[in-house]
Amino acid sequence: MENLELQQLVETISIDLFGKPFKHKAFFNPRLKSTGGRYLLGTHNIEINKKYLEQLGKNELIGIIKHELCHYHLHLEGRGYQHRDADFKSLLKMVGAPRYCNQLPEVKQKRRPSKILLYRCTSCNLVYQRKRKIDTSRYVCGKCRGKLALVKEYLA
């Protein structure tokens, strides 16, 4: 699918679901990384991440288009177009658009396992489990004010 086909699809969805024309540009933006699409307030254009079409299919793309058209039409009408606004939430529900797009499969694979750090008080042997490293020269045991020492670091 190219930009021209995307433009036609957006215009069709706008007329069919919203009963209003889409008078601006819709195009694929290859630089979008963490989102399925975005509505630009200044130009009123809609940018779509092509990876969502390639990896999750046309249904996901249509959901993203519906979502961005909700932003578009509400903004042009001067109503609440942001995610937190009641107007936006009700319009999403009315047209069957998702509030957020699904995560790309390639992003799910990149997720790193979380690291667990175990610290032990040298005085009372109380064990502390943390996800982030702590500066043992600055922090002490909360029970006896003894010195802390890193015991073990492992992946969860």
PDB file of C-alpha atoms in Angstrom:
ATOM      1  CA  MET A   1       0.000   0.000   0.000  1.00  0.00           C
ATOM      2  CA  GLU A   2       1.309   3.424  -0.955  1.00  0.00           C
ATOM      3  CA  ASN A   3       0.493   6.928   0.265  1.00  0.00           C
ATOM      4  CA  LEU A   4      -2.189   7.439  -2.406  1.00  0.00           C
ATOM      5  CA  GLU A   5      -4.017   4.262  -1.357  1.00  0.00           C
ATOM      6  CA  LEU A   6      -3.708   5.285   2.298  1.00  0.00           C
ATOM      7  CA  GLN A   7      -5.176   8.717   1.485  1.00  0.00           C
ATOM      8  CA  GLN A   8      -8.149   7.109  -0.264  1.00  0.00           C
ATOM      9  CA  LEU A   9      -8.689   4.662   2.628  1.00  0.00           C
ATOM     10  CA  VAL A  10      -8.650   7.506   5.187  1.00  0.00           C
ATOM     11  CA  GLU A  11     -11.107   9.556   3.101  1.00  0.00           C
ATOM     12  CA  THR A  12     -13.436   6.550   2.740  1.00  0.00           C
ATOM     13  CA  ILE A  13     -13.384   5.723   6.466  1.00  0.00           C
ATOM     14  CA  SER A  14     -13.988   9.385   7.305  1.00  0.00           C
ATOM     15  CA  ILE A  15     -17.111   9.589   5.138  1.00  0.00           C
ATOM     16  CA  ASP A  16     -18.456   6.141   6.109  1.00  0.00           C
ATOM     17  CA  LEU A  17     -17.992   6.328   9.885  1.00  0.00           C
ATOM     18  CA  PHE A  18     -17.935  10.035  10.698  1.00  0.00           C
ATOM     19  CA  GLY A  19     -20.133  11.384   7.895  1.00  0.00           C
ATOM     20  CA  LYS A  20     -17.579  14.157   7.307  1.00  0.00           C
ATOM     21  CA  PRO A  21     -14.854  14.546   4.677  1.00  0.00           C
ATOM     22  CA  PHE A  22     -11.141  14.323   5.407  1.00  0.00           C
ATOM     23  CA  LYS A  23      -9.698  17.379   3.629  1.00  0.00           C
ATOM     24  CA  HIS A  24      -6.033  17.060   4.543  1.00  0.00           C
ATOM     25  CA  LYS A  25      -3.167  14.642   3.856  1.00  0.00           C
ATOM     26  CA  ALA A  26      -2.604  11.161   5.224  1.00  0.00           C
ATOM     27  CA  PHE A  27       0.748   9.500   4.610  1.00  0.00           C
ATOM     28  CA  PHE A  28       3.165   6.906   5.920  1.00  0.00           C
ATOM     29  CA  ASN A  29       5.990   8.264   8.064  1.00  0.00           C
ATOM     30  CA  PRO A  30       8.913   5.816   8.265  1.00  0.00           C
ATOM     31  CA  ARG A  31      10.423   7.691  11.233  1.00  0.00           C
ATOM     32  CA  LEU A  32       7.580   6.827  13.626  1.00  0.00           C
ATOM     33  CA  LYS A  33       8.947   4.266  16.088  1.00  0.00           C
ATOM     34  CA  SER A  34       6.798   3.954  19.191  1.00  0.00           C
ATOM     35  CA  THR A  35       3.318   4.768  17.896  1.00  0.00           C
ATOM     36  CA  GLY A  36       0.920   3.561  15.223  1.00  0.00           C
ATOM     37  CA  GLY A  37       0.064   7.024  13.999  1.00  0.00           C
ATOM     38  CA  ARG A  38      -0.308  10.658  14.926  1.00  0.00           C
ATOM     39  CA  TYR A  39      -2.532  13.594  14.157  1.00  0.00           C
ATOM     40  CA  LEU A  40      -0.627  16.849  13.615  1.00  0.00           C
ATOM     41  CA  LEU A  41      -2.420  19.811  15.194  1.00  0.00           C
ATOM     42  CA  GLY A  42      -0.697  22.456  13.069  1.00  0.00           C
ATOM     43  CA  THR A  43      -1.242  21.001   9.607  1.00  0.00           C
ATOM     44  CA  HIS A  44      -4.204  18.689  10.388  1.00  0.00           C
ATOM     45  CA  ASN A  45      -2.377  15.893   8.553  1.00  0.00           C
ATOM     46  CA  ILE A  46      -2.289  12.294   9.741  1.00  0.00           C
ATOM     47  CA  GLU A  47       0.913  10.238   9.786  1.00  0.00           C
ATOM     48  CA  ILE A  48       0.804   6.443   9.962  1.00  0.00           C
ATOM     49  CA  ASN A  49       3.540   3.948  10.869  1.00  0.00           C
ATOM     50  CA  LYS A  50       3.763   1.501   7.948  1.00  0.00           C
ATOM     51  CA  LYS A  51       5.231  -1.244  10.167  1.00  0.00           C
ATOM     52  CA  TYR A  52       1.796  -1.749  11.727  1.00  0.00           C
ATOM     53  CA  LEU A  53       0.336  -2.593   8.326  1.00  0.00           C
ATOM     54  CA  GLU A  54       3.237  -4.907   7.459  1.00  0.00           C
ATOM     55  CA  GLN A  55       3.404  -6.750  10.792  1.00  0.00           C
ATOM     56  CA  LEU A  56      -0.179  -6.666  12.130  1.00  0.00           C
ATOM     57  CA  GLY A  57      -2.293  -6.334   8.984  1.00  0.00           C
ATOM     58  CA  LYS A  58      -4.979  -4.122   7.507  1.00  0.00           C
ATOM     59  CA  ASN A  59      -7.413  -4.417  10.434  1.00  0.00           C
ATOM     60  CA  GLU A  60      -4.856  -2.870  12.792  1.00  0.00           C
ATOM     61  CA  LEU A  61      -4.207  -0.118  10.236  1.00  0.00           C
ATOM     62  CA  ILE A  62      -7.937   0.661  10.022  1.00  0.00           C
ATOM     63  CA  GLY A  63      -8.113   0.862  13.819  1.00  0.00           C
ATOM     64  CA  ILE A  64      -5.231   3.346  13.870  1.00  0.00           C
ATOM     65  CA  ILE A  65      -6.881   5.430  11.136  1.00  0.00           C
ATOM     66  CA  LYS A  66     -10.180   5.516  13.076  1.00  0.00           C
ATOM     67  CA  HIS A  67      -8.301   6.634  16.198  1.00  0.00           C
ATOM     68  CA  GLU A  68      -6.474   9.443  14.386  1.00  0.00           C
ATOM     69  CA  LEU A  69      -9.681  10.554  12.642  1.00  0.00           C
ATOM     70  CA  CYS A  70     -11.299  10.926  16.074  1.00  0.00           C
ATOM     71  CA  HIS A  71      -8.516  13.371  17.005  1.00  0.00           C
ATOM     72  CA  TYR A  72      -8.925  15.109  13.627  1.00  0.00           C
ATOM     73  CA  HIS A  73     -12.688  15.656  13.624  1.00  0.00           C
ATOM     74  CA  LEU A  74     -12.914  16.633  17.294  1.00  0.00           C
ATOM     75  CA  HIS A  75     -10.053  19.114  16.965  1.00  0.00           C
ATOM     76  CA  LEU A  76     -11.622  20.780  13.924  1.00  0.00           C
ATOM     77  CA  GLU A  77     -14.959  21.023  15.775  1.00  0.00           C
ATOM     78  CA  GLY A  78     -13.282  22.644  18.781  1.00  0.00           C
ATOM     79  CA  ARG A  79     -14.224  19.777  21.106  1.00  0.00           C
ATOM     80  CA  GLY A  80     -12.055  17.676  23.435  1.00  0.00           C
ATOM     81  CA  TYR A  81      -9.669  15.778  21.157  1.00  0.00           C
ATOM     82  CA  GLN A  82      -7.102  14.577  23.716  1.00  0.00           C
ATOM     83  CA  HIS A  83      -6.973  11.020  25.114  1.00  0.00           C
ATOM     84  CA  ARG A  84      -8.249  12.150  28.514  1.00  0.00           C
ATOM     85  CA  ASP A  85     -11.319  14.023  27.172  1.00  0.00           C
ATOM     86  CA  ALA A  86     -14.815  12.555  27.480  1.00  0.00           C
ATOM     87  CA  ASP A  87     -15.699  13.636  23.912  1.00  0.00           C
ATOM     88  CA  PHE A  88     -12.736  11.683  22.582  1.00  0.00           C
ATOM     89  CA  LYS A  89     -13.511   8.554  24.606  1.00  0.00           C
ATOM     90  CA  SER A  90     -17.174   8.526  23.572  1.00  0.00           C
ATOM     91  CA  LEU A  91     -16.351   9.037  19.877  1.00  0.00           C
ATOM     92  CA  LEU A  92     -13.807   6.183  20.022  1.00  0.00           C
ATOM     93  CA  LYS A  93     -16.496   3.915  21.430  1.00  0.00           C
ATOM     94  CA  MET A  94     -19.050   5.070  18.861  1.00  0.00           C
ATOM     95  CA  VAL A  95     -16.856   4.276  15.825  1.00  0.00           C
ATOM     96  CA  GLY A  96     -15.176   1.209  17.350  1.00  0.00           C
ATOM     97  CA  ALA A  97     -11.667   2.644  17.373  1.00  0.00           C
ATOM     98  CA  PRO A  98      -9.010   1.373  19.803  1.00  0.00           C
ATOM     99  CA  ARG A  99      -7.779   3.732  22.521  1.00  0.00           C
ATOM    100  CA  TYR A 100      -4.208   2.473  22.021  1.00  0.00           C
ATOM    101  CA  CYS A 101      -2.693   0.398  19.226  1.00  0.00           C
ATOM    102  CA  ASN A 102      -1.194  -3.029  19.837  1.00  0.00           C
ATOM    103  CA  GLN A 103       2.511  -3.421  20.377  1.00  0.00           C
ATOM    104  CA  LEU A 104       4.612  -4.470  17.384  1.00  0.00           C
ATOM    105  CA  PRO A 105       5.948  -8.045  17.574  1.00  0.00           C
ATOM    106  CA  GLU A 106       9.513  -6.804  17.034  1.00  0.00           C
ATOM    107  CA  VAL A 107       9.228  -4.548  20.092  1.00  0.00           C
ATOM    108  CA  LYS A 108       7.955  -7.400  22.280  1.00  0.00           C
ATOM    109  CA  GLN A 109      11.046  -9.457  21.411  1.00  0.00           C
ATOM    110  CA  LYS A 110      13.456  -6.674  22.391  1.00  0.00           C
ATOM    111  CA  ARG A 111      12.220  -6.526  25.980  1.00  0.00           C
ATOM    112  CA  ARG A 112      15.049  -7.263  28.383  1.00  0.00           C
ATOM    113  CA  PRO A 113      14.634  -9.448  31.453  1.00  0.00           C
ATOM    114  CA  SER A 114      14.611  -7.449  34.677  1.00  0.00           C
ATOM    115  CA  LYS A 115      17.635  -7.527  36.931  1.00  0.00           C
ATOM    116  CA  ILE A 116      17.306  -8.303  40.658  1.00  0.00           C
ATOM    117  CA  LEU A 117      19.938  -7.171  43.137  1.00  0.00           C
ATOM    118  CA  LEU A 118      20.237  -8.583  46.660  1.00  0.00           C
ATOM    119  CA  TYR A 119      21.864  -6.520  49.403  1.00  0.00           C
ATOM    120  CA  ARG A 120      22.578  -7.793  52.925  1.00  0.00           C
ATOM    121  CA  CYS A 121      23.238  -5.837  56.088  1.00  0.00           C
ATOM    122  CA  THR A 122      26.640  -6.796  57.476  1.00  0.00           C
ATOM    123  CA  SER A 123      25.406  -6.310  61.073  1.00  0.00           C
ATOM    124  CA  CYS A 124      21.932  -7.886  61.330  1.00  0.00           C
ATOM    125  CA  ASN A 125      21.917  -9.921  58.057  1.00  0.00           C
ATOM    126  CA  LEU A 126      18.629  -8.373  56.851  1.00  0.00           C
ATOM    127  CA  VAL A 127      18.241  -8.921  53.061  1.00  0.00           C
ATOM    128  CA  TYR A 128      17.071  -6.154  50.717  1.00  0.00           C
ATOM    129  CA  GLN A 129      15.864  -6.923  47.202  1.00  0.00           C
ATOM    130  CA  ARG A 130      16.150  -4.074  44.679  1.00  0.00           C
ATOM    131  CA  LYS A 131      15.770  -3.551  40.926  1.00  0.00           C
ATOM    132  CA  ARG A 132      18.270  -0.699  40.791  1.00  0.00           C
ATOM    133  CA  LYS A 133      21.782  -0.457  42.158  1.00  0.00           C
ATOM    134  CA  ILE A 134      22.169   1.572  45.316  1.00  0.00           C
ATOM    135  CA  ASP A 135      25.208   3.466  46.540  1.00  0.00           C
ATOM    136  CA  THR A 136      26.323   1.396  49.543  1.00  0.00           C
ATOM    137  CA  SER A 137      28.545   4.226  50.767  1.00  0.00           C
ATOM    138  CA  ARG A 138      25.501   6.495  51.196  1.00  0.00           C
ATOM    139  CA  TYR A 139      22.735   4.093  52.267  1.00  0.00           C
ATOM    140  CA  VAL A 140      22.597   1.965  55.423  1.00  0.00           C
ATOM    141  CA  CYS A 141      20.309  -0.689  56.889  1.00  0.00           C
ATOM    142  CA  GLY A 142      16.920   0.698  57.904  1.00  0.00           C
ATOM    143  CA  LYS A 143      16.731  -1.606  60.897  1.00  0.00           C
ATOM    144  CA  CYS A 144      20.129  -1.284  62.601  1.00  0.00           C
ATOM    145  CA  ARG A 145      21.966   1.392  60.526  1.00  0.00           C
ATOM    146  CA  GLY A 146      24.596  -1.215  59.594  1.00  0.00           C
ATOM    147  CA  LYS A 147      26.623  -1.257  56.373  1.00  0.00           C
ATOM    148  CA  LEU A 148      25.056  -2.823  53.238  1.00  0.00           C
ATOM    149  CA  ALA A 149      26.877  -5.196  50.895  1.00  0.00           C
ATOM    150  CA  LEU A 150      25.852  -6.506  47.461  1.00  0.00           C
ATOM    151  CA  VAL A 151      25.346 -10.249  47.786  1.00  0.00           C
ATOM    152  CA  LYS A 152      23.924 -11.408  44.464  1.00  0.00           C
ATOM    153  CA  GLU A 153      22.804 -10.067  41.084  1.00  0.00           C
ATOM    154  CA  TYR A 154      20.576 -12.185  38.840  1.00  0.00           C
ATOM    155  CA  LEU A 155      18.057 -11.929  35.999  1.00  0.00           C
ATOM    156  CA  ALA A 156      14.413 -12.543  36.787  1.00  0.00           C
TER     157      ALA A 156
END
